[in-house]
Amino acid sequence: ALQRLESEPFGLIICDYHLGGMDGLEFVQTHRARGGATPILLITGSGDESIRAGTLQFPRVGFFTKPFTIAELAGQIQQLLAA
């Protein structure tokens, strides 16, 4: 996914926190370190506040806990895109 982000522009990234080989915060950190500024929404089934706190150090990164409604997801996306 990170390689594709380097070659193709995306308006928004939505990904699960638990990824193969790294977690969502590591993904965000790596993407930002490579110069990426795409808004990112991390989704997880865990309500772990340390994850939420970790997202606060990065601009245009949101954190969303499952389960959620489509309306809640749309609202979170609108906030990220407006930032």
PDB file of C-alpha atoms in Angstrom:
ATOM      1  CA  ALA A   1       0.000   0.000   0.000  1.00  0.00           C
ATOM      2  CA  LEU A   2       2.807   2.421   0.851  1.00  0.00           C
ATOM      3  CA  GLN A   3       4.468   1.858  -2.527  1.00  0.00           C
ATOM      4  CA  ARG A   4       1.221   2.534  -4.340  1.00  0.00           C
ATOM      5  CA  LEU A   5       0.779   5.786  -2.415  1.00  0.00           C
ATOM      6  CA  GLU A   6       4.111   6.980  -3.762  1.00  0.00           C
ATOM      7  CA  SER A   7       3.036   6.470  -7.370  1.00  0.00           C
ATOM      8  CA  GLU A   8      -0.689   7.295  -7.251  1.00  0.00           C
ATOM      9  CA  PRO A   9      -2.483  10.213  -5.580  1.00  0.00           C
ATOM     10  CA  PHE A  10      -5.415   9.407  -3.289  1.00  0.00           C
ATOM     11  CA  GLY A  11      -7.875  11.823  -1.715  1.00  0.00           C
ATOM     12  CA  LEU A  12      -8.379   9.762   1.433  1.00  0.00           C
ATOM     13  CA  ILE A  13      -7.001   6.585   2.991  1.00  0.00           C
ATOM     14  CA  ILE A  14      -9.274   4.416   5.137  1.00  0.00           C
ATOM     15  CA  CYS A  15      -7.569   1.459   6.777  1.00  0.00           C
ATOM     16  CA  ASP A  16      -7.886  -0.868   9.691  1.00  0.00           C
ATOM     17  CA  TYR A  17      -5.542  -0.302  12.614  1.00  0.00           C
ATOM     18  CA  HIS A  18      -4.372  -3.917  12.546  1.00  0.00           C
ATOM     19  CA  LEU A  19      -2.337  -4.419   9.385  1.00  0.00           C
ATOM     20  CA  GLY A  20      -0.019  -7.217   8.360  1.00  0.00           C
ATOM     21  CA  GLY A  21       3.537  -6.323   9.291  1.00  0.00           C
ATOM     22  CA  MET A  22       2.745  -3.023  11.030  1.00  0.00           C
ATOM     23  CA  ASP A  23      -0.023  -1.284  12.892  1.00  0.00           C
ATOM     24  CA  GLY A  24      -2.001   1.720  11.718  1.00  0.00           C
ATOM     25  CA  LEU A  25       0.112   4.279  13.566  1.00  0.00           C
ATOM     26  CA  GLU A  26       3.271   2.853  12.021  1.00  0.00           C
ATOM     27  CA  PHE A  27       1.559   3.108   8.630  1.00  0.00           C
ATOM     28  CA  VAL A  28       0.716   6.777   9.267  1.00  0.00           C
ATOM     29  CA  GLN A  29       4.218   7.539  10.540  1.00  0.00           C
ATOM     30  CA  THR A  30       5.861   5.882   7.525  1.00  0.00           C
ATOM     31  CA  HIS A  31       3.522   7.604   5.067  1.00  0.00           C
ATOM     32  CA  ARG A  32       4.170  11.014   6.649  1.00  0.00           C
ATOM     33  CA  ALA A  33       7.944  10.402   6.824  1.00  0.00           C
ATOM     34  CA  ARG A  34       7.878   9.760   3.066  1.00  0.00           C
ATOM     35  CA  GLY A  35       6.227  13.140   2.508  1.00  0.00           C
ATOM     36  CA  GLY A  36       2.644  11.913   2.283  1.00  0.00           C
ATOM     37  CA  ALA A  37      -0.075  14.330   3.369  1.00  0.00           C
ATOM     38  CA  THR A  38      -3.168  12.330   2.408  1.00  0.00           C
ATOM     39  CA  PRO A  39      -5.880  12.350   5.108  1.00  0.00           C
ATOM     40  CA  ILE A  40      -6.044   8.970   6.866  1.00  0.00           C
ATOM     41  CA  LEU A  41      -8.886   7.395   8.825  1.00  0.00           C
ATOM     42  CA  LEU A  42      -7.858   4.483  11.045  1.00  0.00           C
ATOM     43  CA  ILE A  43     -10.633   2.083  11.999  1.00  0.00           C
ATOM     44  CA  THR A  44     -10.438  -0.434  14.817  1.00  0.00           C
ATOM     45  CA  GLY A  45     -12.593  -2.619  17.001  1.00  0.00           C
ATOM     46  CA  SER A  46     -10.482  -1.597  19.990  1.00  0.00           C
ATOM     47  CA  GLY A  47     -11.413   1.515  21.933  1.00  0.00           C
ATOM     48  CA  ASP A  48      -7.827   1.847  23.151  1.00  0.00           C
ATOM     49  CA  GLU A  49      -7.264   5.503  24.046  1.00  0.00           C
ATOM     50  CA  SER A  50      -3.517   5.193  23.428  1.00  0.00           C
ATOM     51  CA  ILE A  51      -4.284   4.607  19.745  1.00  0.00           C
ATOM     52  CA  ARG A  52      -6.505   7.688  19.643  1.00  0.00           C
ATOM     53  CA  ALA A  53      -3.814   9.699  21.444  1.00  0.00           C
ATOM     54  CA  GLY A  54      -1.222   8.495  18.928  1.00  0.00           C
ATOM     55  CA  THR A  55      -3.263   9.845  16.025  1.00  0.00           C
ATOM     56  CA  LEU A  56      -3.269  13.334  17.576  1.00  0.00           C
ATOM     57  CA  GLN A  57       0.403  13.834  16.777  1.00  0.00           C
ATOM     58  CA  PHE A  58      -0.339  13.747  13.042  1.00  0.00           C
ATOM     59  CA  PRO A  59      -2.352  16.304  11.077  1.00  0.00           C
ATOM     60  CA  ARG A  60      -5.337  15.032   9.101  1.00  0.00           C
ATOM     61  CA  VAL A  61      -5.507  11.622  10.800  1.00  0.00           C
ATOM     62  CA  GLY A  62      -8.740  10.366  12.325  1.00  0.00           C
ATOM     63  CA  PHE A  63      -9.567   7.408  14.520  1.00  0.00           C
ATOM     64  CA  PHE A  64     -12.872   5.566  14.444  1.00  0.00           C
ATOM     65  CA  THR A  65     -14.090   2.648  16.540  1.00  0.00           C
ATOM     66  CA  LYS A  66     -16.288  -0.166  15.206  1.00  0.00           C
ATOM     67  CA  PRO A  67     -19.200  -0.616  15.115  1.00  0.00           C
ATOM     68  CA  PHE A  68     -20.387   2.577  13.433  1.00  0.00           C
ATOM     69  CA  THR A  69     -23.170   3.751  11.164  1.00  0.00           C
ATOM     70  CA  ILE A  70     -22.713   4.990   7.617  1.00  0.00           C
ATOM     71  CA  ALA A  71     -23.779   8.456   8.783  1.00  0.00           C
ATOM     72  CA  GLU A  72     -21.063   8.465  11.475  1.00  0.00           C
ATOM     73  CA  LEU A  73     -18.471   7.338   8.948  1.00  0.00           C
ATOM     74  CA  ALA A  74     -19.571  10.019   6.469  1.00  0.00           C
ATOM     75  CA  GLY A  75     -19.317  12.687   9.172  1.00  0.00           C
ATOM     76  CA  GLN A  76     -15.798  11.598  10.109  1.00  0.00           C
ATOM     77  CA  ILE A  77     -14.747  11.628   6.456  1.00  0.00           C
ATOM     78  CA  GLN A  78     -16.181  15.137   5.978  1.00  0.00           C
ATOM     79  CA  GLN A  79     -14.215  16.374   8.999  1.00  0.00           C
ATOM     80  CA  LEU A  80     -10.964  14.923   7.692  1.00  0.00           C
ATOM     81  CA  LEU A  81     -11.426  16.319   4.203  1.00  0.00           C
ATOM     82  CA  ALA A  82     -12.312  19.764   5.553  1.00  0.00           C
ATOM     83  CA  ALA A  83      -9.147  19.944   7.689  1.00  0.00           C
TER      84      ALA A  83
END
